[in-house]
Short mmCIF file of C-alpha atoms and ligand atoms in Angstrom, two decimals:
data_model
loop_
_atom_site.label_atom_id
_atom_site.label_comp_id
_atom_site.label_asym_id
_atom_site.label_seq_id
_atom_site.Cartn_x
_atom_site.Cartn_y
_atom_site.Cartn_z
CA UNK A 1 0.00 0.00 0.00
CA UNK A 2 1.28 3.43 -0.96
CA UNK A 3 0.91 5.45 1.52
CA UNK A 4 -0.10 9.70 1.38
CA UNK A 5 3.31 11.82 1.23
CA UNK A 6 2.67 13.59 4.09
CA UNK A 7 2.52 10.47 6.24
CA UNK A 8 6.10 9.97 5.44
CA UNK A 9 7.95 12.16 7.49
CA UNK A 10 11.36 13.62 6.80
CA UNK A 11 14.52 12.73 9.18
CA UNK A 12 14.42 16.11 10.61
CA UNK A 13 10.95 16.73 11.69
CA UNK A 14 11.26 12.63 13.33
CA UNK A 15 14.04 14.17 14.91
CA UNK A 16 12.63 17.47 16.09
CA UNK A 17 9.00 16.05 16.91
CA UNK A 18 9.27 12.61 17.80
CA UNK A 19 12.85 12.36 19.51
CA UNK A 20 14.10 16.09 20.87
CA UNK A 21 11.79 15.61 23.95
CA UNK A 22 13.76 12.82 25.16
CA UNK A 23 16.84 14.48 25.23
CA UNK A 24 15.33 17.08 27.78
CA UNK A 25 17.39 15.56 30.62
CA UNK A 26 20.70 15.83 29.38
CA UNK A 27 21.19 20.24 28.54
CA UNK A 28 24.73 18.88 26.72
CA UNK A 29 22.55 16.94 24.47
CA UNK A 30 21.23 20.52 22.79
CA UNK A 31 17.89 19.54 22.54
CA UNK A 32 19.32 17.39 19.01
CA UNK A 33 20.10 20.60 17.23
CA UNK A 34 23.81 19.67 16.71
CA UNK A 35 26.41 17.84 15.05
CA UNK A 36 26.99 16.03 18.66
CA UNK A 37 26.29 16.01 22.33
CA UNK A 38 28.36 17.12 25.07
CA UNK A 39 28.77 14.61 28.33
CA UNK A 40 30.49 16.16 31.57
CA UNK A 41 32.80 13.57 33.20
CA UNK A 42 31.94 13.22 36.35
CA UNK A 43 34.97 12.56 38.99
CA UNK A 44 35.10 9.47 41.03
CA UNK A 45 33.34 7.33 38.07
CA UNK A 46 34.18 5.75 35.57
CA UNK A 47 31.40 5.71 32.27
CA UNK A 48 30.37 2.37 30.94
CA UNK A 49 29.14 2.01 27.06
CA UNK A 50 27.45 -0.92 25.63
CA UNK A 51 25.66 -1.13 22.29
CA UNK A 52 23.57 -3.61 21.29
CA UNK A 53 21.38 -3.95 17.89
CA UNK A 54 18.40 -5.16 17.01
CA UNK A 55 16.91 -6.88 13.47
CA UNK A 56 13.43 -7.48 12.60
CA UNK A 57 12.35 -11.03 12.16
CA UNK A 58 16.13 -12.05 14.24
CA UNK A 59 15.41 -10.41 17.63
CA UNK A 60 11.61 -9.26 17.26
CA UNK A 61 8.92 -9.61 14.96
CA UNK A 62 8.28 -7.42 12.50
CA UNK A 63 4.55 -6.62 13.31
CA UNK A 64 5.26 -6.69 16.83
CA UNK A 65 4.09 -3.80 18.46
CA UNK A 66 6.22 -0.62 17.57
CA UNK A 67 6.34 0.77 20.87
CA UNK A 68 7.63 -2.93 22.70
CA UNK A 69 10.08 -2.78 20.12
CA UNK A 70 11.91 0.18 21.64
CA UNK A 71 11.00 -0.52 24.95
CA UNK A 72 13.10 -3.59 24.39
CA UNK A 73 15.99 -2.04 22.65
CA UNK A 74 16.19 -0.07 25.52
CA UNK A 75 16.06 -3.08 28.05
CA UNK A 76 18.17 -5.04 26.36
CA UNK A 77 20.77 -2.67 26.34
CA UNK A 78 20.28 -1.08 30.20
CA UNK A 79 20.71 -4.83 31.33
CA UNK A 80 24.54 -4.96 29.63
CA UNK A 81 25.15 -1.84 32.57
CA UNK A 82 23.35 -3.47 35.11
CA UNK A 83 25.66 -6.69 35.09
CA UNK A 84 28.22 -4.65 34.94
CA UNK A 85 27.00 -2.59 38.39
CA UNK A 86 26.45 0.63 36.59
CA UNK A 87 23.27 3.18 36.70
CA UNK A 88 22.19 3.74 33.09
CA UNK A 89 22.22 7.73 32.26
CA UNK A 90 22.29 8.36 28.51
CA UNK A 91 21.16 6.40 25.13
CA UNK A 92 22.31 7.25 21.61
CA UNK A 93 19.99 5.69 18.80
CA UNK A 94 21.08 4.67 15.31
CA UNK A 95 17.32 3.58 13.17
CA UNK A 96 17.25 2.34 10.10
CA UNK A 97 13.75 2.27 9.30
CA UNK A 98 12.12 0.54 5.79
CA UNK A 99 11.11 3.19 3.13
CA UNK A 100 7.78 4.47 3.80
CA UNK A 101 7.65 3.73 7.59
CA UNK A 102 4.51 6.25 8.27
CA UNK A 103 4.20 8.61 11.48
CA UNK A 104 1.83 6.64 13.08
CA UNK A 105 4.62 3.34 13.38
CA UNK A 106 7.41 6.08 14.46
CA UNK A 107 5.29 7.67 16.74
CA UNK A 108 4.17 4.50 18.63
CA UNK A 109 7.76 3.66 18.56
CA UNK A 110 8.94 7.41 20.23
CA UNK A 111 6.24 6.92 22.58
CA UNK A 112 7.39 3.23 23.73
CA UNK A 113 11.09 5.01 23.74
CA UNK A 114 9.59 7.85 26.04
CA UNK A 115 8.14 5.41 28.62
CA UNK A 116 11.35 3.64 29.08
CA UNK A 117 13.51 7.14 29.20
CA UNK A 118 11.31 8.39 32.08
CA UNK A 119 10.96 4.77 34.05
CA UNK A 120 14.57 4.37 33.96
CA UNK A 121 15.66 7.92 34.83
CA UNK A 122 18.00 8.27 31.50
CA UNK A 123 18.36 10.76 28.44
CA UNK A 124 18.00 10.17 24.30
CA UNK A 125 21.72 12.29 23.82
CA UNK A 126 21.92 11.55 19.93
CA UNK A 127 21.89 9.11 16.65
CA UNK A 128 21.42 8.55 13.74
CA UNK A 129 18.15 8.09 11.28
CA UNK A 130 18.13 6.26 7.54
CA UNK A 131 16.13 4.65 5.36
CA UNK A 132 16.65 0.96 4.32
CA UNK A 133 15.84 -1.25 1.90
CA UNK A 134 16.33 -3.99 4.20
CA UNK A 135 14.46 -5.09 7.45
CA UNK A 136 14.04 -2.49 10.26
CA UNK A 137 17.36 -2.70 12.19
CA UNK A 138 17.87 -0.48 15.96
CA UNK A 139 21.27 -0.01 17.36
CA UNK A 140 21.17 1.45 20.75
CA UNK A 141 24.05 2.76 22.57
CA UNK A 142 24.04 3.13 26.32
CA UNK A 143 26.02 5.27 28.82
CA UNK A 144 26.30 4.33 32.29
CA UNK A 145 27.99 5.32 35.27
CA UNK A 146 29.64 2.99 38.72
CA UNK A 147 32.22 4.14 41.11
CA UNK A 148 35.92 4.09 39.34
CA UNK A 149 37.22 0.67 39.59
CA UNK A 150 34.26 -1.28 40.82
CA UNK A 151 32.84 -2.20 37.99
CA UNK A 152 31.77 -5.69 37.96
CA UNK A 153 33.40 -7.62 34.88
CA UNK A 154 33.69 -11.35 33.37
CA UNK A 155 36.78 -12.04 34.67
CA UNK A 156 36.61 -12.22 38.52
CA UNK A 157 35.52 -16.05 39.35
CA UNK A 158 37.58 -17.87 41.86
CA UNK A 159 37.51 -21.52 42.42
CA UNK A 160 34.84 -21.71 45.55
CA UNK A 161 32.72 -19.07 44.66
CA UNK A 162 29.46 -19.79 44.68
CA UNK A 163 27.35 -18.90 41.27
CA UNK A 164 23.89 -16.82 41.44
CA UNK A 165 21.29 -16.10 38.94
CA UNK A 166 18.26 -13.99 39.63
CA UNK A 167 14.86 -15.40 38.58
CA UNK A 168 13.63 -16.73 36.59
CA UNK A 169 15.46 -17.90 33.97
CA UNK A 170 13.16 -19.34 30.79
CA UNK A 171 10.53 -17.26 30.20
CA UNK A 172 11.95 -15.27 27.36
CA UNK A 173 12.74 -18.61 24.75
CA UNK A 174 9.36 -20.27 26.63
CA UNK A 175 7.65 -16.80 25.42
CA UNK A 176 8.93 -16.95 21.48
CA UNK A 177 7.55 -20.60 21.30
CA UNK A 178 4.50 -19.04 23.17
CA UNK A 179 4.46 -16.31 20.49
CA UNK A 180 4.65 -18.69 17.47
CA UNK A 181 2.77 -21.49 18.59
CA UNK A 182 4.64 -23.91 19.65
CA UNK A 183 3.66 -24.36 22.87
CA UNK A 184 1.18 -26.86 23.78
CA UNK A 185 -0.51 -27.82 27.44
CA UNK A 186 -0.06 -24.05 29.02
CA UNK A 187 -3.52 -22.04 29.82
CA UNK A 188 -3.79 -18.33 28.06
CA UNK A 189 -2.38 -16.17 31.07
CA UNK A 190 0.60 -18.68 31.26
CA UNK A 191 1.11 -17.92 27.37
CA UNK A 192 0.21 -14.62 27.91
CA UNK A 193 2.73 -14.00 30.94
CA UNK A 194 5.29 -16.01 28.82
CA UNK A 195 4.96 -13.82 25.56
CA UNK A 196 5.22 -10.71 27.74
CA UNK A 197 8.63 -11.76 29.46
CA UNK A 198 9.71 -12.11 25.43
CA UNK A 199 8.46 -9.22 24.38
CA UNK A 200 9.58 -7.06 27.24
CA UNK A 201 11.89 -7.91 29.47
CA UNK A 202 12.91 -6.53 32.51
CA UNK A 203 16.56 -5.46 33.24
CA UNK A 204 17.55 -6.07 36.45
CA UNK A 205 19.01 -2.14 37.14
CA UNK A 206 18.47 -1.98 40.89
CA UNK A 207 19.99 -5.43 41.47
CA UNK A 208 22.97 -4.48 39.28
CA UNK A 209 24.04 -1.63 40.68
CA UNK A 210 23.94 -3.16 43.82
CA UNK A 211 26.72 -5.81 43.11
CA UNK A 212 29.68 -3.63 43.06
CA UNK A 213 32.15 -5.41 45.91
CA UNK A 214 30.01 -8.26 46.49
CA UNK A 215 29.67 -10.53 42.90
CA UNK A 216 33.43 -11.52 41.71
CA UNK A 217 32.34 -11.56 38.06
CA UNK A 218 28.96 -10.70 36.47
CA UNK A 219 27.14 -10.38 33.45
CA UNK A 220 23.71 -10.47 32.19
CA UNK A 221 22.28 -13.83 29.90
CA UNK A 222 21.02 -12.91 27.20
CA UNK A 223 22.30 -15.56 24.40
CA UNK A 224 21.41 -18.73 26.95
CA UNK A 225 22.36 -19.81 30.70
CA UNK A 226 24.87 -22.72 29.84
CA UNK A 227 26.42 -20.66 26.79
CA UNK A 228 26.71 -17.40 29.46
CA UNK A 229 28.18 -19.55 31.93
CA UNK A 230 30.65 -20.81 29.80
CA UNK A 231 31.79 -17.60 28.93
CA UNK A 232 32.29 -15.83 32.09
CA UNK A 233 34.03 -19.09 32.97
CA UNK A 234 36.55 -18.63 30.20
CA UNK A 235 36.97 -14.87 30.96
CA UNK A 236 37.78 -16.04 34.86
CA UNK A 237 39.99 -19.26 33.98
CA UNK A 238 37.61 -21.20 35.56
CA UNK A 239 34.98 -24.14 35.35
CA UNK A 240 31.58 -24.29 37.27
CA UNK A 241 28.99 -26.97 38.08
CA UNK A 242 25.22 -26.06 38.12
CA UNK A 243 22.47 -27.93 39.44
CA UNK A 244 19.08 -28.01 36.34
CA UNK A 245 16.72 -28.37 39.83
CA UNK A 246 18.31 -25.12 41.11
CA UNK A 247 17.51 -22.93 38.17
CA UNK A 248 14.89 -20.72 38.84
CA UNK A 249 11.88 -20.83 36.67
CA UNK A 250 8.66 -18.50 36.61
CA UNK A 251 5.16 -20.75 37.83
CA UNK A 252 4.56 -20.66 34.30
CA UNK A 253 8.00 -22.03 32.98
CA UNK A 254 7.67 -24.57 35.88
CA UNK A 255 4.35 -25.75 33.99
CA UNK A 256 5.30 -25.82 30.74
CA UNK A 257 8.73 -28.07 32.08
CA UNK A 258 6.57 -29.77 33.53
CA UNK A 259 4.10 -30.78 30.50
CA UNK A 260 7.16 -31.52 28.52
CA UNK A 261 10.19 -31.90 30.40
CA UNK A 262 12.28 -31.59 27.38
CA UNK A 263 11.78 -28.05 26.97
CA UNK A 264 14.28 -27.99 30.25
CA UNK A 265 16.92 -27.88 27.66
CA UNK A 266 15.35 -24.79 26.14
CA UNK A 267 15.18 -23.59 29.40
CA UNK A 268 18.88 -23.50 30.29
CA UNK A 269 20.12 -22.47 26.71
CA UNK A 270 17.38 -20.77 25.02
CA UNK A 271 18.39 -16.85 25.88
CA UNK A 272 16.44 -13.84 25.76
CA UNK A 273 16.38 -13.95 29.90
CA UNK A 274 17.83 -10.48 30.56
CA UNK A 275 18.24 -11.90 34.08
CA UNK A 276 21.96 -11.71 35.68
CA UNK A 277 24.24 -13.85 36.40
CA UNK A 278 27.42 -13.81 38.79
CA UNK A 279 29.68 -15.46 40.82
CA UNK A 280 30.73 -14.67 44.67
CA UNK A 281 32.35 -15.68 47.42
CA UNK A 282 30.41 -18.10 49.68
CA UNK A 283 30.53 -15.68 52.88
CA UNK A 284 28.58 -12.91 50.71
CA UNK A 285 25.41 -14.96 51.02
CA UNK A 286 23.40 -13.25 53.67
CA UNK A 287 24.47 -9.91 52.12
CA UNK A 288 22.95 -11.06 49.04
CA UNK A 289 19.69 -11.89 50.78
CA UNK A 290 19.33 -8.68 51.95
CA UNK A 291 20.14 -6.91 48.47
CA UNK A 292 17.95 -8.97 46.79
CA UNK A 293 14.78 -8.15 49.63
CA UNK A 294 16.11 -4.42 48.66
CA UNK A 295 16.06 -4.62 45.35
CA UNK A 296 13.08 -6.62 45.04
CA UNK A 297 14.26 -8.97 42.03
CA UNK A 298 15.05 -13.01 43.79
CA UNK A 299 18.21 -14.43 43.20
CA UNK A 300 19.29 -18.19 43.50
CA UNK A 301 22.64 -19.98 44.08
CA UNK A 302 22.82 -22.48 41.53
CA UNK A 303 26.08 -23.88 41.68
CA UNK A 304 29.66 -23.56 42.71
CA UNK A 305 32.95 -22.38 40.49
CA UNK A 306 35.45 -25.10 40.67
CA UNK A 307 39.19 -24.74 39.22
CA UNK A 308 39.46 -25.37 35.02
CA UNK A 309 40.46 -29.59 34.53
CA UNK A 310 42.20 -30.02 31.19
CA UNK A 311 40.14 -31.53 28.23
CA UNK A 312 37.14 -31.12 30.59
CA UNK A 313 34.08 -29.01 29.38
CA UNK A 314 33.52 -25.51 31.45
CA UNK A 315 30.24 -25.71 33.02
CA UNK A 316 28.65 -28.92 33.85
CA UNK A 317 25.17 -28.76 34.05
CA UNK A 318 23.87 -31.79 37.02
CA UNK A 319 20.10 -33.49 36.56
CA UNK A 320 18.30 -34.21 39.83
CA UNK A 321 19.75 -37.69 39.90
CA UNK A 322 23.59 -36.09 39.73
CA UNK A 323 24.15 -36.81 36.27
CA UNK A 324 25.48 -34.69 34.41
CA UNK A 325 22.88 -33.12 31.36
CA UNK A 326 24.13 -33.56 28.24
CA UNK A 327 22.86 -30.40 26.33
CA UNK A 328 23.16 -30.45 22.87
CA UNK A 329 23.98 -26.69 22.30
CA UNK A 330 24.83 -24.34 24.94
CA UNK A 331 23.01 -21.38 23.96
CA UNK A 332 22.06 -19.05 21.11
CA UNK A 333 24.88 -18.08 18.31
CA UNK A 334 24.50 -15.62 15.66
CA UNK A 335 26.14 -16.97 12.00
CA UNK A 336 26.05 -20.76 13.12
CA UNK A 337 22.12 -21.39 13.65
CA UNK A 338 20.76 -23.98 14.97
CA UNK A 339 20.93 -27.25 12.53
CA UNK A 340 23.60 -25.64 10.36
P1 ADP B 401 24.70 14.96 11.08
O1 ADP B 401 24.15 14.93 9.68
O2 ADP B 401 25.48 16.16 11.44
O3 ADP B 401 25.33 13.68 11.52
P2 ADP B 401 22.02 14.47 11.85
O4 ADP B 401 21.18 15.34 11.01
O5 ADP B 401 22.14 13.02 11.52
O6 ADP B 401 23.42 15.12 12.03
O7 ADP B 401 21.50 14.55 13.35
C1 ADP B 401 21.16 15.78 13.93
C2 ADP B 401 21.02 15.62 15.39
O8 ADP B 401 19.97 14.67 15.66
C3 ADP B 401 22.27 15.06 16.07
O9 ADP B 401 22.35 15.63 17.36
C4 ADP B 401 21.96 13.57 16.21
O10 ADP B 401 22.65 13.01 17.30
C5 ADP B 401 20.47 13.59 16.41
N1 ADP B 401 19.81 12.35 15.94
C6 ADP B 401 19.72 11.89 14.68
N2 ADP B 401 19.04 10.74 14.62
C7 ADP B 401 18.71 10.45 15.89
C8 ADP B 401 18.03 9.36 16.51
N3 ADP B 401 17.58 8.31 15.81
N4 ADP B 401 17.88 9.39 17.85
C9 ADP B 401 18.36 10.41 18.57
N5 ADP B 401 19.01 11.46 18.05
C10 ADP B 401 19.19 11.48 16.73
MG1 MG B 402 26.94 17.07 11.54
#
């Protein structure tokens, strides 16, 4: 369908109408009128940037609604800072929307974009807009800020430590098969709640920020818990043993692994979980308990960090009967799909 000219709006007045307001935090960010915006460094911290991108019909689909769309760009990005213990302050926004994208799409979309901006307290400083001829594609750029030196990275496991994931860890792979129809034996609110944890999922900002001096290592799973696991193990030099039973799963994951208990394996690999995951020492436990109760979000010790064993695999994933689970692929991986 062609669509009216004036329903296809010109870069500038997207910029000026639909994406200035957003930048009304942030005075360096010129209200989008420049070539660039201008950050003050603040002493004592240290800034954190992450970018992350997202393709229709690979992280979202393309008639999803416009305004979960952004809301998810943002999410996905703001959880990157949270595992990493900073406080999200600015986003930068690269769009490269289809030719003849109409206001009424972009508008949805800058209103989805607003919401998240004001419930997470940070400012739209910049981007860049284009046209494509190829699928809608959204890189997002965020700015955070911890306390010089205490960021939490990859690379702090020791042997000992004990490894925590807050909950619940599923929902987002569950909610794709929910989406599609693939998933059989749930009622509608399950599907419903499942879909919703897909579509929009929560990054776990008040936990994060929180970790600085207590988790060893950290990061946030996004491409599958095994897969995750296995890298923060390589970034420490270590290995680490999880128990399947002590992965925490949403009521509704619990009844759709329970309906067909071989969707477990989706469970621990399957990604999109935007939940973090980190290591720390053993005596940090009741000091996690009472960060968790403060930051509202439930976290659960799954397993242990043991020392790397030559020829060995990193993480070893235990059933309820001690076996260990022999998963067939750790996680999701961009350019080697699944059955390739
Ligand atoms: P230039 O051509 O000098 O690169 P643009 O015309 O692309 O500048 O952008 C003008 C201003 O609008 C800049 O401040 C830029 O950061 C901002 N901007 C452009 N696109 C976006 C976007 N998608 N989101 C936020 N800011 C944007
Ligand atoms: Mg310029």
């Amino acid at each position: 369908m062609t669509r009216p000219a004036a329903d296809r709006p010109d870069e500038f007045e997207l910029i000026a109408e639909l994406f200035a307001p957003l930048a009304s935090g942030c005075p360096g960010a010129l209200d989008l009128t420049d070539d660039a915006a201008f950050l003050k460094a603040e002493p004592g911290f240290d800034t954190v940037a992450t970018m992350d991108a997202m393709v229709a019909g690979v992280h979202f689909l393309p008639d999803d609604p416009p305004d979960l769309i952004a809301r998810k760009l943002v999410r996905v990005n703001l959880s990157d800072l949270a595992a990493k213990g900073a406080r999200p302050a600015f986003i930068m926004l690269a769009a490269a929307f289809p030719a003849g994208t109409g206001w009424d799409w972009l508008r949805s979309f800058a209103d989805g974009l607003k919401q998240d901006v004001e419930h997470f307290g940070v400012s739209l400083i910049g981007g860049d807009t284009v046209s494509t001829p190829g699928p809608l594609t959204l890189t997002l750029t965020a700015l955070g800020r911890v306390e010089a030196g205490r960021g939490v990275l990859r690379s702090g496991a020791r042997p000992g430590d004990d490894v925590w994931v807050s909950g619940g860890i599923g929902d987002g792979a569950l909610g794709l098969r929910a989406i599609r129809g693939q998933l059989s034996g749930l009622d509608s609110a399950d599907l419903a709640f499942l879909a919703g944890r897909y579509r929009l999922p929560t990054p776990r900002c008040g936990l994060g920020r929180r970790l600085p001096g207590l988790a060893t290592a950290g990061m946030d799973v996004s491409d599958g818990l095994v897969q995750d696991l296995g890298h923060l193990c390589r970034a420490s030099g270590v290995a680490a043993e999880i128990e399947a039973g002590r992965v925490p799963l949403s009521a509704a994951a619990g009844r759709a692994v329970a309906a067909d208990e071989s969707l477990l394996a989706l469970v621990l690999t399957g990604g999109d979980d935007y939940e973090l995951l980190f290591t720390a020492p053993p005596a940090s436990a009741a000091a996690l308990a009472g960060l968790s109760a403060e930051a509202g979000v439930p976290l659960f010790r799954i397993g242990r960090v043991a020392a790397a064993a030559e020829g060995e695999g990193l993480v070893t994933v235990r059933g309820g009967d001690g076996r260990a689970l022999a998963l067939k692929q750790a996680g999701w991986r961009h350019f080697r799909h699944a059955g390739q």
